[in-house]
Each structure stands twice: as C-alpha cells, then as structure tokens.
Short mmCIF file of C-alpha atoms in Angstrom, two decimals:
data_model
loop_
_atom_site.label_atom_id
_atom_site.label_comp_id
_atom_site.label_asym_id
_atom_site.label_seq_id
_atom_site.Cartn_x
_atom_site.Cartn_y
_atom_site.Cartn_z
CA MET A 1 -135.71 166.88 131.61
CA LYS A 2 -134.90 164.06 133.74
CA ASP A 3 -130.99 164.08 132.90
CA TRP A 4 -130.89 167.98 133.36
CA LEU A 5 -132.54 167.37 136.84
CA GLY A 6 -129.87 164.90 137.58
CA LEU A 7 -127.36 167.46 137.44
CA LEU A 8 -128.72 169.19 140.40
CA LYS A 9 -128.11 166.64 143.13
CA LEU A 10 -131.50 167.77 144.76
CA ARG A 11 -131.12 165.79 147.76
CA ILE A 12 -128.20 167.78 148.91
CA THR A 13 -129.27 171.05 147.26
CA LEU A 14 -132.57 170.91 149.11
CA ALA A 15 -130.93 170.33 152.25
CA SER A 16 -128.91 173.61 151.97
CA THR A 17 -132.33 175.26 151.10
CA ILE A 18 -134.17 173.85 154.18
CA THR A 19 -131.02 175.44 156.47
CA THR A 20 -131.12 178.65 154.69
CA GLY A 21 -134.97 179.02 155.61
CA VAL A 22 -134.00 177.99 159.24
CA GLY A 23 -131.44 180.92 159.33
CA TYR A 24 -134.05 183.10 157.79
CA VAL A 25 -136.70 182.18 160.39
CA MET A 26 -134.42 182.60 163.43
CA ALA A 27 -133.33 186.21 162.49
CA ARG A 28 -136.83 187.39 161.45
CA GLY A 29 -138.83 185.49 163.97
CA GLN A 30 -141.58 184.58 161.75
CA VAL A 31 -142.33 183.23 158.70
CA ASP A 32 -142.99 185.80 155.71
CA LEU A 33 -143.30 185.99 152.06
CA PRO A 34 -139.64 187.11 151.31
CA ILE A 35 -138.56 183.64 152.57
CA LEU A 36 -139.52 182.09 149.32
CA PRO A 37 -137.22 184.08 147.06
CA VAL A 38 -134.32 183.80 149.74
CA MET A 39 -134.59 179.97 149.61
CA ALA A 40 -135.13 180.22 145.78
CA GLY A 41 -131.90 181.95 145.40
CA ILE A 42 -129.77 179.38 147.49
CA LEU A 43 -131.47 176.59 145.62
CA LEU A 44 -130.40 178.06 142.29
CA GLN A 45 -126.93 178.76 143.36
CA ALA A 46 -126.45 175.27 145.26
CA CYS A 47 -127.92 173.75 141.90
CA GLY A 48 -125.53 175.68 139.83
CA ALA A 49 -122.52 174.56 142.11
CA ALA A 50 -123.64 171.07 141.95
CA ALA A 51 -124.10 170.86 138.21
CA LEU A 52 -120.57 172.45 137.81
CA ASN A 53 -119.20 169.70 140.16
CA GLN A 54 -120.58 167.29 138.05
CA VAL A 55 -118.53 168.87 135.00
CA GLN A 56 -115.52 168.99 137.01
CA ASP A 57 -115.70 165.21 138.09
CA ALA A 58 -116.95 163.91 134.91
CA HIS A 59 -113.75 162.05 134.24
CA ILE A 60 -114.03 160.46 137.60
CA ASP A 61 -117.50 159.69 137.62
CA VAL A 62 -117.18 157.40 134.67
CA LEU A 63 -114.77 155.09 136.47
CA MET A 64 -116.99 154.60 139.31
CA GLU A 65 -120.05 152.27 139.26
CA ARG A 66 -122.10 154.52 141.58
CA THR A 67 -121.72 157.48 139.26
CA ALA A 68 -120.98 156.09 135.74
CA ARG A 69 -124.64 156.63 134.92
CA ARG A 70 -124.91 160.37 135.50
CA PRO A 71 -125.61 162.52 132.52
CA ILE A 72 -122.34 163.78 131.70
CA PRO A 73 -120.18 160.50 131.94
CA ALA A 74 -122.89 158.66 130.09
CA GLY A 75 -122.69 161.07 127.38
CA ARG A 76 -126.24 162.42 127.48
CA ILE A 77 -125.47 165.85 128.35
CA SER A 78 -122.23 167.54 126.81
CA ARG A 79 -119.74 169.24 129.27
CA ARG A 80 -120.14 172.54 127.53
CA ALA A 81 -124.02 172.50 127.83
CA ALA A 82 -123.89 171.47 131.45
CA THR A 83 -121.14 174.13 132.32
CA LEU A 84 -123.45 176.83 130.71
CA PHE A 85 -126.34 175.72 132.67
CA ALA A 86 -124.51 175.60 135.75
CA LEU A 87 -123.21 179.10 135.19
CA GLY A 88 -126.72 180.28 134.52
CA LEU A 89 -128.19 178.79 137.54
CA LEU A 90 -125.35 180.42 139.80
CA ALA A 91 -125.81 183.83 138.12
CA ALA A 92 -129.60 183.71 138.48
CA GLY A 93 -129.47 182.65 142.19
CA SER A 94 -126.81 185.48 142.85
CA VAL A 95 -129.29 188.00 141.42
CA VAL A 96 -132.25 186.83 143.47
CA LEU A 97 -130.12 187.01 146.71
CA GLY A 98 -128.52 190.22 145.61
CA PHE A 99 -132.14 191.71 146.18
CA PHE A 100 -131.74 191.19 149.77
CA GLY A 101 -128.15 192.83 150.17
CA LEU A 102 -124.50 191.93 149.30
CA ALA A 103 -123.81 189.66 152.24
CA PRO A 104 -126.40 186.99 151.31
CA MET A 105 -125.28 187.00 147.75
CA LEU A 106 -121.38 186.75 148.44
CA LEU A 107 -122.02 184.08 151.16
CA GLY A 108 -124.10 182.00 148.83
CA LEU A 109 -121.35 182.44 146.13
CA GLY A 110 -118.78 181.60 148.92
CA ALA A 111 -120.34 178.28 149.46
CA ALA A 112 -120.03 177.63 145.68
CA VAL A 113 -116.49 178.81 145.79
CA VAL A 114 -115.67 176.29 148.51
CA TYR A 115 -117.42 173.49 146.88
CA ASN A 116 -115.99 173.97 143.25
CA LEU A 117 -112.68 175.65 143.84
CA VAL A 118 -111.58 174.29 147.20
CA TYR A 119 -113.38 170.86 148.05
CA THR A 120 -113.52 169.40 144.53
CA PRO A 121 -109.86 169.93 143.50
CA LEU A 122 -108.66 168.90 147.35
CA LYS A 123 -110.42 165.59 147.24
CA ARG A 124 -108.24 164.29 144.19
CA VAL A 125 -105.07 165.01 146.37
CA THR A 126 -106.05 164.48 150.03
CA PRO A 127 -108.34 162.17 151.99
CA PHE A 128 -109.11 165.14 154.45
CA ALA A 129 -110.73 167.30 151.81
CA ALA A 130 -114.10 166.84 153.73
CA LEU A 131 -112.79 168.86 156.62
CA PRO A 132 -112.61 172.44 154.68
CA GLY A 133 -115.46 170.96 152.44
CA ALA A 134 -117.81 171.18 155.53
CA LEU A 135 -118.06 174.78 155.23
CA ILE A 136 -120.49 174.15 152.53
CA GLY A 137 -123.06 173.08 154.95
CA ALA A 138 -122.28 175.74 157.33
CA LEU A 139 -123.00 178.72 155.18
CA PRO A 140 -126.39 178.29 153.96
CA PRO A 141 -128.17 179.06 157.44
CA VAL A 142 -125.85 182.17 157.44
CA VAL A 143 -127.15 183.32 154.05
CA GLY A 144 -130.82 182.94 155.38
CA TRP A 145 -129.97 184.84 158.64
CA SER A 146 -128.18 187.56 156.80
CA ALA A 147 -131.10 187.90 154.01
CA ALA A 148 -133.47 188.30 157.10
CA GLY A 149 -131.34 191.27 158.48
CA GLY A 150 -129.65 189.44 161.11
CA TYR A 151 -126.18 190.52 162.35
CA LEU A 152 -123.41 188.36 161.09
CA SER A 153 -121.47 188.82 164.38
CA ASP A 154 -124.21 187.42 166.34
CA PRO A 155 -123.08 184.36 168.24
CA SER A 156 -126.27 182.58 167.70
CA ILE A 157 -125.80 181.96 163.93
CA HIS A 158 -122.20 181.12 164.55
CA LEU A 159 -122.99 178.08 166.73
CA VAL A 160 -125.91 177.04 164.33
CA ALA A 161 -123.26 177.15 161.43
CA PHE A 162 -120.67 175.29 163.68
CA PHE A 163 -123.50 172.53 164.29
CA PHE A 164 -123.81 172.07 160.38
CA PHE A 165 -120.39 172.16 159.84
CA ILE A 166 -119.70 169.22 162.42
CA TRP A 167 -122.76 167.49 160.70
CA GLN A 168 -121.00 167.38 157.39
CA ILE A 169 -117.92 165.29 158.54
CA PRO A 170 -119.69 161.99 159.93
CA HIS A 171 -122.22 162.56 156.87
CA PHE A 172 -119.40 162.18 154.41
CA TRP A 173 -117.24 159.59 156.33
CA LEU A 174 -120.34 157.20 156.76
CA LEU A 175 -120.85 157.41 152.98
CA LEU A 176 -116.99 156.52 152.59
CA LEU A 177 -117.51 153.63 154.80
CA PHE A 178 -119.86 151.73 152.30
CA TYR A 179 -118.66 153.47 149.05
CA HIS A 180 -115.00 153.43 149.48
CA ARG A 181 -114.44 150.94 146.79
CA ASP A 182 -115.95 153.49 144.26
CA TYR A 183 -113.41 156.02 145.55
CA ALA A 184 -110.58 153.64 144.84
CA ASP A 185 -111.77 152.81 141.33
CA GLY A 186 -112.15 156.50 140.67
CA GLY A 187 -108.60 156.96 141.76
CA LEU A 188 -109.52 159.28 144.55
CA PRO A 189 -107.54 159.32 148.07
CA SER A 190 -109.40 158.24 150.92
CA LEU A 191 -109.20 157.74 154.68
CA PHE A 192 -108.59 154.11 153.75
CA ASP A 193 -105.14 155.25 152.46
CA ARG A 194 -104.17 156.30 155.99
CA PHE A 195 -106.11 154.23 158.34
CA ASP A 196 -107.66 150.80 158.79
CA ARG A 197 -111.42 150.25 158.95
CA ARG A 198 -111.57 150.16 162.85
CA GLN A 199 -109.78 153.48 162.97
CA ILE A 200 -112.02 154.95 160.55
CA VAL A 201 -115.10 153.76 162.42
CA LYS A 202 -113.65 155.26 165.66
CA LEU A 203 -112.96 158.53 163.89
CA THR A 204 -116.56 158.53 162.63
CA PHE A 205 -118.00 157.95 166.08
CA ILE A 206 -115.97 160.73 167.70
CA TRP A 207 -117.47 163.13 165.17
CA ILE A 208 -120.95 161.69 165.70
CA ALA A 209 -120.62 162.16 169.25
CA ALA A 210 -119.27 165.75 168.52
CA LEU A 211 -122.29 166.51 166.55
CA ALA A 212 -124.38 165.66 169.67
CA VAL A 213 -122.47 167.99 171.64
CA SER A 214 -122.37 170.64 169.33
CA ALA A 215 -126.14 170.71 169.53
CA LEU A 216 -125.99 170.90 173.25
CA LEU A 217 -124.14 174.27 172.88
CA LEU A 218 -127.10 175.90 171.30
CA PRO A 219 -128.76 176.93 174.48
CA LEU A 220 -125.57 178.93 175.51
CA VAL A 221 -126.46 181.66 173.12
CA HIS A 222 -130.35 181.61 174.42
CA LEU A 223 -131.36 179.19 171.75
CA PHE A 224 -134.13 176.65 172.97
CA ASP A 225 -135.23 178.96 175.72
CA GLU A 226 -138.20 176.60 175.80
CA VAL A 227 -136.51 173.96 178.12
CA SER A 228 -138.73 171.32 176.45
CA LEU A 229 -137.06 171.81 173.24
CA ALA A 230 -133.64 171.73 174.67
CA TYR A 231 -134.79 168.29 176.24
CA VAL A 232 -136.03 167.02 172.99
CA VAL A 233 -132.56 167.99 171.27
CA ALA A 234 -130.57 166.64 174.13
CA ALA A 235 -132.42 163.21 174.27
CA ALA A 236 -132.18 162.85 170.38
CA GLY A 237 -128.36 163.51 170.39
CA LEU A 238 -127.94 160.89 173.09
CA LEU A 239 -129.88 158.46 171.08
CA VAL A 240 -127.94 159.00 168.08
CA VAL A 241 -124.88 158.48 170.03
CA VAL A 242 -125.98 155.26 171.84
CA ARG A 243 -127.25 153.61 168.59
CA SER A 244 -123.99 154.51 166.92
CA LEU A 245 -121.95 152.56 169.40
CA ALA A 246 -123.07 149.58 167.40
CA LEU A 247 -120.55 150.50 164.79
CA LEU A 248 -117.77 150.05 167.51
CA ARG A 249 -118.90 146.61 168.42
CA VAL A 250 -118.52 145.07 164.87
CA ASP A 251 -115.07 143.24 164.28
CA VAL A 252 -114.79 145.16 160.77
CA ILE A 253 -111.31 143.96 160.35
CA GLY A 254 -112.26 140.27 160.91
CA LEU A 255 -115.27 140.63 158.51
CA ALA A 256 -113.28 142.27 155.91
CA SER A 257 -110.85 139.42 155.76
CA GLN A 258 -113.82 137.31 155.09
CA GLY A 259 -114.91 139.15 151.72
CA ALA A 260 -117.17 141.73 150.69
CA ALA A 261 -120.17 139.56 151.42
CA ALA A 262 -119.43 139.34 155.18
CA LEU A 263 -119.31 143.24 155.29
CA GLN A 264 -122.82 143.78 154.20
CA PRO A 265 -124.47 143.89 157.51
CA PHE A 266 -121.94 146.44 158.70
CA HIS A 267 -122.44 148.42 155.67
CA ARG A 268 -126.35 148.43 156.35
CA SER A 269 -125.59 149.48 159.86
CA CYS A 270 -123.55 152.58 158.24
CA ARG A 271 -126.61 153.45 156.08
CA ILE A 272 -128.83 153.54 159.27
CA ARG A 273 -126.32 155.53 161.13
CA PHE A 274 -126.27 157.92 157.99
CA MET A 275 -129.78 158.30 158.00
CA GLU A 276 -130.18 158.78 161.94
CA ILE A 277 -127.46 161.66 161.81
CA ASN A 278 -129.75 163.32 158.94
CA THR A 279 -132.65 162.96 160.91
CA PHE A 280 -131.11 164.65 163.82
CA ALA A 281 -129.95 167.48 161.88
CA LEU A 282 -133.53 167.85 160.34
CA LEU A 283 -134.81 167.53 164.03
CA VAL A 284 -132.53 170.28 165.30
CA SER A 285 -133.65 172.40 162.33
CA ALA A 286 -137.17 172.02 163.06
CA MET A 287 -136.59 172.96 166.81
CA LEU A 288 -134.71 175.97 165.75
CA VAL A 289 -137.68 177.12 163.73
CA VAL A 290 -140.10 176.38 166.61
CA ASP A 291 -137.91 178.22 169.13
CA ALA A 292 -137.80 181.23 166.98
CA LEU A 293 -141.54 181.40 166.33
CA ASN A 294 -142.38 181.35 170.07
#
C-alpha cells in the first residue's frame, strides 16, 4: 500500500485539492456538502496525473539520488500496473467532476494534459518547462469555481489563477537551487545550463517579488473587501520579499568555488524561502476563503 501511495505525490496533489476548495467557496459563498465530491474529483485526477508522470519519468528517476527509490525505478511496481492505476484514477476523477458539469471535468483533465503531455516532455528539452507547466497550479481553483457555478469570464477567478500561476515559478526554481545536481545526473536541462548561480538567484527573487505583487492585485476585483484581510496579505507579501533578500546577499559564486559543503548554508536558506512562499500561498488561500464567507 505504501508503494502505491508513493505514486500519488500527495503533498502536491493535496495542494491542488485545497486550491480547488478555495475556488469552490469563492463562487458559492459558503461551505456545503458538494464541496467534498468536487475536491475528491480533483484529488483523483491529480493523483492519476502524478502516477502517470512517475511512469513517464521512471527511466530518469532511476538516475537521480532523490528519486531512485521511488516504486517504479526501484522495481517494486511495474510500469504497466502503474499506468493502469493512473488511468483508473484519472477516469474516476473525471466521472466525479462530470456530475458538476462538463467545464470542471475538462478543466481538471486540462491540468493533467498540461502536466503529462506538455510539462513532462518539455522538461527533457528545455530548462524553461516550468513556465508553461505553471498552468498546472493555476487550473485547480478554476475547477472549483466552475463546479460551484461560477462564471469562467469572471475576472476574480482569473486573478486568483494568475496568483497560483506565478507561485509555481519560484516554487520550482527554489527546488532547482538545491536539487540541481539531481537534474544533471538525470540528464535534464536546467537553468544552470544558461545562467550562473547568481543570475538564477536574482531571477528567483524577481519571481518571489512578482508573487507578492500578484496578491496585491486581488483587491482590484473586489476580493478582500474587508480591509483587514488585504492588510494581512500585503504585510505577509512584504515580509516574504524582505526575507528573500537574504538570497541576494550570499556570494553564491564564491561559495560554489569552495565546494559543495560551503553551499550548505545557502541551500538551507533556499529551503526556508521555499517553505515561506508556500506558507504565503496557503495564507492567501485562507484569506480568500474568509473573504468569501463574510
């Protein structure tokens, strides 16, 4: 059972499930019973896409220390069995979401298509696959919104989706900063092929700042009409940006020349920034729910 659960990338898929719930509550203005099957449907779809991704990446995962012990590269689950499992989850999730309309079902499948048929192949040929891949994080709140009867033309959900789109970029690039050797071992192109560490750090900081700014756009469409909520989000965004300045103060080029051990404090700082932007995204999600329920 543990190996089958290991195919599901639950930390990632649960994040998609949460943001789907956020979109649902925003459109509905309340938390009611139908939110459970909506969130279950997107969870099943996301888990199916995650499992299928592990099938697609098994030959790469076996080369990387971080992923070599996953069930498929370690030989504990066959690719065929994992594929059938993944397709079953995708089908089940689509059936569940289909009860809430064609739009939420297709949007959920669209996220899977982006993940498995766009992002996964692209990451083998370009270091910029995270840019189109960020759509994966933008679509779940739209699924929840649509399932609750929200209009897809509403600019409120567009800006929320944009916020989660922006969040995906520094999320991925911070991971890259402390796992880049794994990408090299797996033969995957990365930003390190185009830029030095200092440039990547600067690019990542710019995206972190953009994340904070994208949260400030939400009141433009009458989200956070309760001023105190807007202040909380603005203060949290400013704090994230200020704390991320620590990345720019490190002489990463000099540390890299001293060997891997010298970079460990910098890698710890990257992990902290990674947790902080994820916490910020969770805070914004919570504030959106509170705003919708007021």
